[in-house]
mmCIF file of C-alpha atoms in Angstrom:
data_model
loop_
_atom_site.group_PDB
_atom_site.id
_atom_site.type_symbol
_atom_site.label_atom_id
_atom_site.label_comp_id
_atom_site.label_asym_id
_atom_site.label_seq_id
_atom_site.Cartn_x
_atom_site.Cartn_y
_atom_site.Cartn_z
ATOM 1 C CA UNK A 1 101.821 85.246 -339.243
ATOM 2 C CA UNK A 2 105.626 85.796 -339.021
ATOM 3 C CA UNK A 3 105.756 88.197 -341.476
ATOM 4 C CA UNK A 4 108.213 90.058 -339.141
ATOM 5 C CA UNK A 5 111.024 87.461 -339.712
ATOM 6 C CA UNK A 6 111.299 87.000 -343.083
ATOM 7 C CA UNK A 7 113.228 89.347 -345.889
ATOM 8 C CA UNK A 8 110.873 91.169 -348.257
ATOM 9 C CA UNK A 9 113.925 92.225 -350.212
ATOM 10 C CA UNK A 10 117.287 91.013 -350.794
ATOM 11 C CA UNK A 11 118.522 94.153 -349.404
ATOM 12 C CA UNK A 12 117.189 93.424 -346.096
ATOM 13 C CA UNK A 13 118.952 89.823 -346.190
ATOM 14 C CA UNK A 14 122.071 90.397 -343.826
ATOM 15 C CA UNK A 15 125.309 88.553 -344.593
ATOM 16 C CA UNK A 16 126.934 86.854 -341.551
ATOM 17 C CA UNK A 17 130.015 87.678 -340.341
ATOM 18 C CA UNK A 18 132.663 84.993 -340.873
ATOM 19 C CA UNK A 19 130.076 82.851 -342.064
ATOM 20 C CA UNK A 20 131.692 79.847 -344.809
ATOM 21 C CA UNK A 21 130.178 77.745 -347.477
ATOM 22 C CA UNK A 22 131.683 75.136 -348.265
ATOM 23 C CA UNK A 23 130.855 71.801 -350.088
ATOM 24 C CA UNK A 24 132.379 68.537 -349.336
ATOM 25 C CA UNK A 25 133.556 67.337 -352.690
ATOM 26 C CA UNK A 26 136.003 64.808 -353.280
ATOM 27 C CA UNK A 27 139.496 65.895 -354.833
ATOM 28 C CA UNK A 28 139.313 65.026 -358.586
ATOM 29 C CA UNK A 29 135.729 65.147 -359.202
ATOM 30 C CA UNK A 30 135.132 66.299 -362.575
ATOM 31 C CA UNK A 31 132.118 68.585 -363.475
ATOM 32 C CA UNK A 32 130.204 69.847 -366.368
ATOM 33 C CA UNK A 33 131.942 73.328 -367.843
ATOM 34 C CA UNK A 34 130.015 74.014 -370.619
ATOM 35 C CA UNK A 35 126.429 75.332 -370.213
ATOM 36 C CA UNK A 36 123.991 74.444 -372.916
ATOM 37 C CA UNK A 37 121.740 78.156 -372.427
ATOM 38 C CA UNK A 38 118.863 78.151 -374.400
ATOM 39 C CA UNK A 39 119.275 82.258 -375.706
ATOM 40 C CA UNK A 40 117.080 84.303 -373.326
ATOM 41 C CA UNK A 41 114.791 86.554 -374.327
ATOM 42 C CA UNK A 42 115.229 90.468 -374.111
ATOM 43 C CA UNK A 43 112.702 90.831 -371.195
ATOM 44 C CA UNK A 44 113.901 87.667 -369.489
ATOM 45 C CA UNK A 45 117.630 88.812 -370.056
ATOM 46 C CA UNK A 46 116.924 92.305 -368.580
ATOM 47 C CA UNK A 47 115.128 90.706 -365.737
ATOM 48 C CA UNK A 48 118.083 88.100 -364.866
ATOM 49 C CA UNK A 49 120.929 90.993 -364.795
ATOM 50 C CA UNK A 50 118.571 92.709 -362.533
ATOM 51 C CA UNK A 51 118.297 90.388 -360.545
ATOM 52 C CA UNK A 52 121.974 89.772 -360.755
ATOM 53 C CA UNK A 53 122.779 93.095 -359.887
ATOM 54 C CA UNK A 54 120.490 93.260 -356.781
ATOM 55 C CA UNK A 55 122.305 90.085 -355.230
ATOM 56 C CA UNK A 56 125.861 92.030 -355.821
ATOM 57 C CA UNK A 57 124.623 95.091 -354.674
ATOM 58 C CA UNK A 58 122.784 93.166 -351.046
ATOM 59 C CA UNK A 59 126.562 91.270 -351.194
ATOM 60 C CA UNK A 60 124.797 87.972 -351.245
ATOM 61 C CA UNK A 61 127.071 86.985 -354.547
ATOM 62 C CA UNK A 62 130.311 88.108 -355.702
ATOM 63 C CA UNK A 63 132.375 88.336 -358.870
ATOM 64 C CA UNK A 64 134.346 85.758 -359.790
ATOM 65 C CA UNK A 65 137.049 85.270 -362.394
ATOM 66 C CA UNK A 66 135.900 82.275 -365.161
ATOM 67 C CA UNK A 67 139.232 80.460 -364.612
ATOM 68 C CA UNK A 68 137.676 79.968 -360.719
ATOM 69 C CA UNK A 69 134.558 78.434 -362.242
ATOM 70 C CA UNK A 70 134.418 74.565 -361.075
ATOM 71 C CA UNK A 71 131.126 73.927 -362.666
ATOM 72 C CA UNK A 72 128.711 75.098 -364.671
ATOM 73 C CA UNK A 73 125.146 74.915 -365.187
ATOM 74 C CA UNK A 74 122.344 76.365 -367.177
ATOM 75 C CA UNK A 75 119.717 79.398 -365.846
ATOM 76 C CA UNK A 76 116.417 78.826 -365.531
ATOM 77 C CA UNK A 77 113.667 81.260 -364.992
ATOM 78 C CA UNK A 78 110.356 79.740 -363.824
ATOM 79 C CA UNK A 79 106.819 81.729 -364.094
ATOM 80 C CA UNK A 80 105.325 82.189 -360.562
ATOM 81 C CA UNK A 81 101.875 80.533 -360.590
ATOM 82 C CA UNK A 82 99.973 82.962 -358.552
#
């Protein structure tokens, strides 16, 4: 059921227009810079930058500049269990 109204790709996920994020954090809240990454391995690596590179290409993310960064946090990549 519903099938119909849900994304089976992140290409088919279309970006509102003039849509804005934005979180309601108080001025001079401090947050964690520094990520402590476990290393990744080769396949998981590969897998994360294409995943990376599908949510640029469907314009769901965007590039940003590290000096924009207000907070940082490490990646993880869970197993599905079916």
């Amino acid at each position: 059921d519903y099938t119909d109204i849900f994304a089976c790709s992140l290409g088919e996920v279309i970006p509102v227009p003039g849509a804005v994020h934005r979180l309601n954090i108080p001025e001079g809240t401090a947050f964690n810079l520094r990520a402590h990454q476990q290393p990744l391995m080769p396949p998981q690596m590969e897998f994360l930058h294409g995943k990376i590179d599908e949510m640029l290409k469907a314009r769901i993310i965007e590039h940003a500049l590290p000096e924009a960064a207000k907070c940082c946090a490490n990646t993880v990549l869970a197993k599905k269990a079916h």
